[in-house]
Short mmCIF file of C-alpha atoms in Angstrom, two decimals:
data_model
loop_
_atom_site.label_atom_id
_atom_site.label_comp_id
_atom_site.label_asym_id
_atom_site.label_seq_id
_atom_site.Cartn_x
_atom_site.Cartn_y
_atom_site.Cartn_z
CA UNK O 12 -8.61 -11.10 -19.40
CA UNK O 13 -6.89 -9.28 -16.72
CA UNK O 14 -4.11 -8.53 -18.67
CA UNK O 15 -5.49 -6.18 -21.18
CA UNK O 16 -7.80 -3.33 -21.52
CA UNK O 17 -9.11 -1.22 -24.25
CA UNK O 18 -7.86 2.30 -24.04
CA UNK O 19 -10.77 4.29 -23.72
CA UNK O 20 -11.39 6.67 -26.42
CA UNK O 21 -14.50 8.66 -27.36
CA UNK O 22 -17.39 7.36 -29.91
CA UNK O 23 -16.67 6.77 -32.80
CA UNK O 24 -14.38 4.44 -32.39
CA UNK O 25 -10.79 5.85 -32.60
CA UNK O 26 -8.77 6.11 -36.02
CA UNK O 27 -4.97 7.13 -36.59
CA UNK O 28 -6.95 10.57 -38.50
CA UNK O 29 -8.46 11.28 -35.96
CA UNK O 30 -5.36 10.85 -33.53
CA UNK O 31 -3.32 13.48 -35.98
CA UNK O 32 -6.25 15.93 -35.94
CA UNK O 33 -7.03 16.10 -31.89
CA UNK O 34 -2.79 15.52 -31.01
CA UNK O 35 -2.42 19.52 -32.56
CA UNK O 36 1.71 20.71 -32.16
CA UNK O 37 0.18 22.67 -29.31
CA UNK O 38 -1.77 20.03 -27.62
CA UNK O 39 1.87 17.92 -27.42
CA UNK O 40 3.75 21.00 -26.38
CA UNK O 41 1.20 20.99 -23.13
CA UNK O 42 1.81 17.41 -22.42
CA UNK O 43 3.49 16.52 -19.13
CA UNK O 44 4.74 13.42 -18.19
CA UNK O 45 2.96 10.48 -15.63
CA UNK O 46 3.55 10.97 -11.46
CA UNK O 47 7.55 9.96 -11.57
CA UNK O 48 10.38 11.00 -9.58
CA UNK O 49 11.27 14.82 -9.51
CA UNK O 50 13.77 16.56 -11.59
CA UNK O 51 17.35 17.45 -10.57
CA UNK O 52 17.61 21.12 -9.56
CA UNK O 53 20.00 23.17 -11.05
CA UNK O 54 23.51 23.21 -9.81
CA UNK O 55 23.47 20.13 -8.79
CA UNK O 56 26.62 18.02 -9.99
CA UNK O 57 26.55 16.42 -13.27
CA UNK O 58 26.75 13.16 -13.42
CA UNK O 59 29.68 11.42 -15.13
CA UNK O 60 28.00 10.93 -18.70
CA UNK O 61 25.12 12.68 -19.79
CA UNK O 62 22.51 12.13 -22.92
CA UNK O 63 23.37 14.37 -26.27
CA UNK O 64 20.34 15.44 -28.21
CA UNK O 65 19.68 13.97 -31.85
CA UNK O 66 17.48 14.01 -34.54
CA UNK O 67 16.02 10.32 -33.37
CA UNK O 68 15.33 7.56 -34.77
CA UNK O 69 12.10 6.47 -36.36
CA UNK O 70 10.61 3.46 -34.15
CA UNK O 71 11.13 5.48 -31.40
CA UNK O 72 8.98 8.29 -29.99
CA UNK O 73 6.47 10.25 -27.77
CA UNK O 74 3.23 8.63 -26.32
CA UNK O 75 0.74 10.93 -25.82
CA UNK O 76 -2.83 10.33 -23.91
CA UNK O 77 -5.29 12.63 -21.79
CA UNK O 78 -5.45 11.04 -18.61
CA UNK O 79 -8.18 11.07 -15.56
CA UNK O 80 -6.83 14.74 -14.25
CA UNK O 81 -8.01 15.94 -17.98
CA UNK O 82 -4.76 17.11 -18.64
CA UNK O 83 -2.19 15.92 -22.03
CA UNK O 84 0.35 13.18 -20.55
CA UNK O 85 3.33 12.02 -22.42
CA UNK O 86 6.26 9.02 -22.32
CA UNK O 87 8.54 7.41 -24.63
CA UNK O 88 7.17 4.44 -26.47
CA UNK O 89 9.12 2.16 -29.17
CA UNK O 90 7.92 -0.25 -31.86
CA UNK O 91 8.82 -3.62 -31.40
CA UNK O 92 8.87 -6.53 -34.23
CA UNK O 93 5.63 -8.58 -34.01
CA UNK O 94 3.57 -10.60 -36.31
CA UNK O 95 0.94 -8.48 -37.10
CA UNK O 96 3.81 -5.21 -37.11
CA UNK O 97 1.58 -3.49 -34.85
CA UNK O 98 3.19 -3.25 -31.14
CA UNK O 99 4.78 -0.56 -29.21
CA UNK O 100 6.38 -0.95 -25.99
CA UNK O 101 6.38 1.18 -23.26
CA UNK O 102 6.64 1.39 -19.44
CA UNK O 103 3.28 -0.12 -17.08
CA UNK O 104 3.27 2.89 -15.46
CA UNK O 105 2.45 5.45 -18.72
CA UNK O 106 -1.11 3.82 -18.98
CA UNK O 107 -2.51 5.41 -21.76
CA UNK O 108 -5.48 7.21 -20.87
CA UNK O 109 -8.27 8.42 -23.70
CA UNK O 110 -7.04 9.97 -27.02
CA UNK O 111 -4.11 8.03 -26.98
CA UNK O 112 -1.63 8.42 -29.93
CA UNK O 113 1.85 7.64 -30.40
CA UNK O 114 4.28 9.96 -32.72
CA UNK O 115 7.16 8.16 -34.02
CA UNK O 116 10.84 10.34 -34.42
CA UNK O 117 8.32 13.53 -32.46
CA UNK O 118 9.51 16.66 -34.11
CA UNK O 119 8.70 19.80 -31.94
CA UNK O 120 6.13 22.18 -33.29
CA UNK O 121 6.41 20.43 -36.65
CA UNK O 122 3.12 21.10 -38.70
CA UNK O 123 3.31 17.78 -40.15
CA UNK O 124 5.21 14.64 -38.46
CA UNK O 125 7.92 13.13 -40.27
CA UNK O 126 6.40 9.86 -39.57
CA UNK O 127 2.60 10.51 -38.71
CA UNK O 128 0.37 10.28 -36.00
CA UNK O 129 -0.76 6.97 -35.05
CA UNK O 130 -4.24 6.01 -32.81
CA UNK O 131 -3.66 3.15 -29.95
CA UNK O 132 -6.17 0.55 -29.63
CA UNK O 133 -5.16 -2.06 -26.71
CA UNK O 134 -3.04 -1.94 -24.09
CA UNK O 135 -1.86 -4.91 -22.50
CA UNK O 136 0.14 -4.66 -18.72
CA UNK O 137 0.64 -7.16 -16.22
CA UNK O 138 -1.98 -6.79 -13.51
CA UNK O 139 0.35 -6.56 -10.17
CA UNK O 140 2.19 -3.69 -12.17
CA UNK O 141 3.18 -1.49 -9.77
CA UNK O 142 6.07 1.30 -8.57
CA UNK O 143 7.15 -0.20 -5.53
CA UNK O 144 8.27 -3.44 -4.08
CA UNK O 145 8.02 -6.35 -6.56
CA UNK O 146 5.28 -4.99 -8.51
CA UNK O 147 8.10 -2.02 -9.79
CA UNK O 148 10.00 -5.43 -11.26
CA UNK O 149 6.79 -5.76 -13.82
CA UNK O 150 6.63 -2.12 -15.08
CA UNK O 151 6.61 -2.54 -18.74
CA UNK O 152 3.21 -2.71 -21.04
CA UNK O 153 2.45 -3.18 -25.00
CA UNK O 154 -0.08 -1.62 -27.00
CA UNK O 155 -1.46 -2.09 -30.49
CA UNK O 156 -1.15 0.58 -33.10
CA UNK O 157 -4.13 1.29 -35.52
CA UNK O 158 -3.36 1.46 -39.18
CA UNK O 159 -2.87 4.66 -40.75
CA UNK O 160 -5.20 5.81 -43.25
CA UNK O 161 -3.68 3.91 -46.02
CA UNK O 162 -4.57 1.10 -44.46
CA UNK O 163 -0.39 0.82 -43.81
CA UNK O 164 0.89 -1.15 -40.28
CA UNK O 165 3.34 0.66 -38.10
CA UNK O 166 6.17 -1.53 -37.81
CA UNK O 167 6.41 -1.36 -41.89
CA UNK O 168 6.72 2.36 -41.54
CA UNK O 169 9.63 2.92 -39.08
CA UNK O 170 10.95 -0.75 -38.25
CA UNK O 171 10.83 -2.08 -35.05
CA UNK O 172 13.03 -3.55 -32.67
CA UNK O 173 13.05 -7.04 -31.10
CA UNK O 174 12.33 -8.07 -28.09
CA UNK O 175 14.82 -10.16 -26.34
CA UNK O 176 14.96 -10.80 -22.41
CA UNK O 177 17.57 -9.49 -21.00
CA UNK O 178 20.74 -11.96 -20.86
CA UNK O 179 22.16 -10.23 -17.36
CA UNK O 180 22.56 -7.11 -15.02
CA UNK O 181 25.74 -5.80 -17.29
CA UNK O 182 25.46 -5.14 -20.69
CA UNK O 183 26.20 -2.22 -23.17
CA UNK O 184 23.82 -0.24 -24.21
CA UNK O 185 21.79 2.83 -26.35
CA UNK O 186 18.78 4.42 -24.58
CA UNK O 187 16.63 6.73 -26.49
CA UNK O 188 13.72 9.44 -24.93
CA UNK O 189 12.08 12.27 -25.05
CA UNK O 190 12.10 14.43 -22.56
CA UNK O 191 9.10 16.89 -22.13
CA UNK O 192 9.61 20.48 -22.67
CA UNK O 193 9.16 21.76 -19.71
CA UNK O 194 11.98 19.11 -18.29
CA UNK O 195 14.30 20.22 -21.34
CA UNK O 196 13.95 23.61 -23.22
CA UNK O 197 15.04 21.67 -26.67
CA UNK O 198 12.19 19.61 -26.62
CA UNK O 199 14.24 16.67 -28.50
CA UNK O 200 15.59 13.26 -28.97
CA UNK O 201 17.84 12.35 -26.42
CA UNK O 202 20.62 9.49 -26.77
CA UNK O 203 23.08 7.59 -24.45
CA UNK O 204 25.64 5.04 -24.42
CA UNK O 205 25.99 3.43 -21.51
CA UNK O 206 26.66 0.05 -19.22
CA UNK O 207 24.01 -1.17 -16.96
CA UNK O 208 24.31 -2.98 -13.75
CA UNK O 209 22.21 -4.65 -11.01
CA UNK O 210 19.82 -2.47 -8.80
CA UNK O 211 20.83 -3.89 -5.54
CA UNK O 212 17.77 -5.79 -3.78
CA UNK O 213 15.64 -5.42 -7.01
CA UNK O 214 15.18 -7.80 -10.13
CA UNK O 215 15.94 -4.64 -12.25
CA UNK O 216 18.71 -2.72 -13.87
CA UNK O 217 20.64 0.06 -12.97
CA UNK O 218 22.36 2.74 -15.54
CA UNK O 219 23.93 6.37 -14.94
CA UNK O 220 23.49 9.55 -17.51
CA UNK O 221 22.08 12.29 -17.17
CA UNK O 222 19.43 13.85 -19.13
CA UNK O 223 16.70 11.53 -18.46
CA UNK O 224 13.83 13.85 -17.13
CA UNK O 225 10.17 13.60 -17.05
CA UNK O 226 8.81 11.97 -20.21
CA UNK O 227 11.59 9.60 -20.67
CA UNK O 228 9.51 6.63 -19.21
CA UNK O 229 9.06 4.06 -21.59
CA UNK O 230 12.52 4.87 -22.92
CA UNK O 231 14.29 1.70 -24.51
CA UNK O 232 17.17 -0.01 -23.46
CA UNK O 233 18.87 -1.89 -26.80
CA UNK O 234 21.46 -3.79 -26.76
CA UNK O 235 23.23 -4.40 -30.69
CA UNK O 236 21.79 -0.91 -31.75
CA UNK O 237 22.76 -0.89 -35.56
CA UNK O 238 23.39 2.93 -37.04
CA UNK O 239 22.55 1.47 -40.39
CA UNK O 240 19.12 -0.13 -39.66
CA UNK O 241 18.49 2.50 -36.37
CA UNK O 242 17.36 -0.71 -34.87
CA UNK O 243 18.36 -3.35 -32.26
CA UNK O 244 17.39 -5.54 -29.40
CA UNK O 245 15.23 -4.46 -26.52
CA UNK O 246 15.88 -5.38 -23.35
CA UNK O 247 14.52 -2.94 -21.12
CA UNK O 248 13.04 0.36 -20.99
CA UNK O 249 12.94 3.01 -18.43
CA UNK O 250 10.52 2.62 -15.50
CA UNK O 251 10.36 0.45 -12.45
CA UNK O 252 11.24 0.99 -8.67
CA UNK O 253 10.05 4.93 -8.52
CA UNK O 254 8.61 5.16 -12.14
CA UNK O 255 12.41 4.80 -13.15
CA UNK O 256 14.89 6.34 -11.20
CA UNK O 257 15.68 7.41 -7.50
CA UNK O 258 13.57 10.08 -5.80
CA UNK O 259 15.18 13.56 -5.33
CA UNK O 260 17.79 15.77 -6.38
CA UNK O 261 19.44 14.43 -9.35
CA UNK O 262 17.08 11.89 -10.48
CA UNK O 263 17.47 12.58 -14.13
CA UNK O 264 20.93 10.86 -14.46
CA UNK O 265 20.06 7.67 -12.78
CA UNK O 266 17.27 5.37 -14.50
CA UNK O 267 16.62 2.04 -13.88
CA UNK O 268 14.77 -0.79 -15.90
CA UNK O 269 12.53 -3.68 -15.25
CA UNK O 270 14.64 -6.88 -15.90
CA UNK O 271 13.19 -8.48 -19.29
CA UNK O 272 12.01 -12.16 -18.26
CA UNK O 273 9.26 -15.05 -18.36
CA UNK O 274 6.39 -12.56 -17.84
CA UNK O 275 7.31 -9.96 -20.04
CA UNK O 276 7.66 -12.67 -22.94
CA UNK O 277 4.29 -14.10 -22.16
CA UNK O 278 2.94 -10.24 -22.16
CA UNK O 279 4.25 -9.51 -25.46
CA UNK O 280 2.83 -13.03 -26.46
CA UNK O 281 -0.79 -12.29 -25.77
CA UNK O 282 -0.22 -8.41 -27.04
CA UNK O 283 1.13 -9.82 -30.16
CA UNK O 284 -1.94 -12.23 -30.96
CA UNK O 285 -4.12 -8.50 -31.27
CA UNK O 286 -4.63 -7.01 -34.07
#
């Protein structure tokens, strides 16, 4: 099956206690994000919104992996509702390397997280995936979350968002990431509130605010976001022509977003018959 692969991960076979004993506060601190566009110098101008930081929300969060270079990579990652409550979503281009573990609601240099750390198993991308051209249009992946060591599923831990395709080029709404530290001394959640539009010549979406360094890939893109629940509709996620944005100065306040359609349903259909 060309669509999925097992993230490789050393003998044994990888468990969520494992995952929180190797991902160490420092380890995640070191983590840098995949090959993506630069970051914006400083002084260059702002942009005309730009992310606030937040506490999070808990079915989003930090993917973290070791990847061929040997060195700590992170992204954003989000649960999404499934039938076995075990799917996050991320962006093609994060491709989880060995020792991947995702963190939901990350809290910098915490001791314990407020919501675990849990082990990936399968990852599941569309095999012309790419950054450029009409692959960049099928930059999104899925991968399966072990349980934790109560035996307890993701999704019943922090909720999850569904997965809708996306119903057009405009539409209103809340992106969460996390920026790496390096890309943002804080080393938090950041939120915006936005309108998307059409990426001219792509199948993708478009969306200005700044704030949106390195690490943010993955990011979702929800549409009904309910501060109740801290949940809502996916339709999108950073990544796509570039890894997610435009090359150069000021890349961090434009992002775009694969455009949610026929094969990302029929990706999340196969991810969500793994357990």
């Amino acid at each position: 099956d060309v669509y999925k692969r097992q993230t490789p991960h050393p003998d044994p076979p990888w468990t969520t206690h494992d995952a929180a004993a190797y991902w160490t506060a420092g380890r995640m601190a070191d983590a840098a994000p995949p090959p993506r566009r630069p970051d914006r110098p400083a002084g260059n101008p702002q942009p005309a919104s730009t992310a606030r930081h937040f506490e999070g929300i808990p079915s989003v969060g930090v993917l973290f992996s070791v990847g061929r270079d040997a060195r700590a990579h992170h992204c954003t990652a989000s649960v999404v509702h499934s039938p076995h409550r075990n799917l996050i979503l991320t962006a093609g281009h994060c491709n989880p390397g060995s020792h991947a573990a995702f963190v939901p609601q990350y809290a910098s240099g915490a001791a314990a997280q407020p919501y675990g750390v849990w082990a990936i198993g399968e990852t599941f991308a569309h095999p012309g995936r790419g950054t450029t051209g009409a692959a960049a249009d099928l930059d999104f992946a899925f991968a399966t979350v072990a349980p934790d060591q109560d035996g307890r599923l993701i999704e019943a831990v922090t909720g999850g968002n569904v997965l809708g395709p996306t119903p057009g080029y405009t539409n209103q709404v809340t992106v969460i990431g996390y920026p790496t530290v390096r890309n943002d001394p804080q080393d938090r959640a950041v939120r915006c509130d936005t309108r998307t539009t059409r990426l001219p010549g792509t199948r993708q979406l478009r969306m200005e605010c700044g704030g949106f360094h390195g690490g943010t890939s993955g990011s979702p893109w929800l549409t009904r976001f309910d501060e109740r629940t801290r949940t809502g509709c996916v339709i999108g996620v950073i990544g796509g022509l570039n890894g997610g944005g435009p090359p150069g100065p000021g890349s961090d306040r434009i992002s775009y977003s694969p455009y949610f359609g026929t094969e990302t349903l029929d990706l999340y259909s196969r991810a969500s018959q793994a357990r």
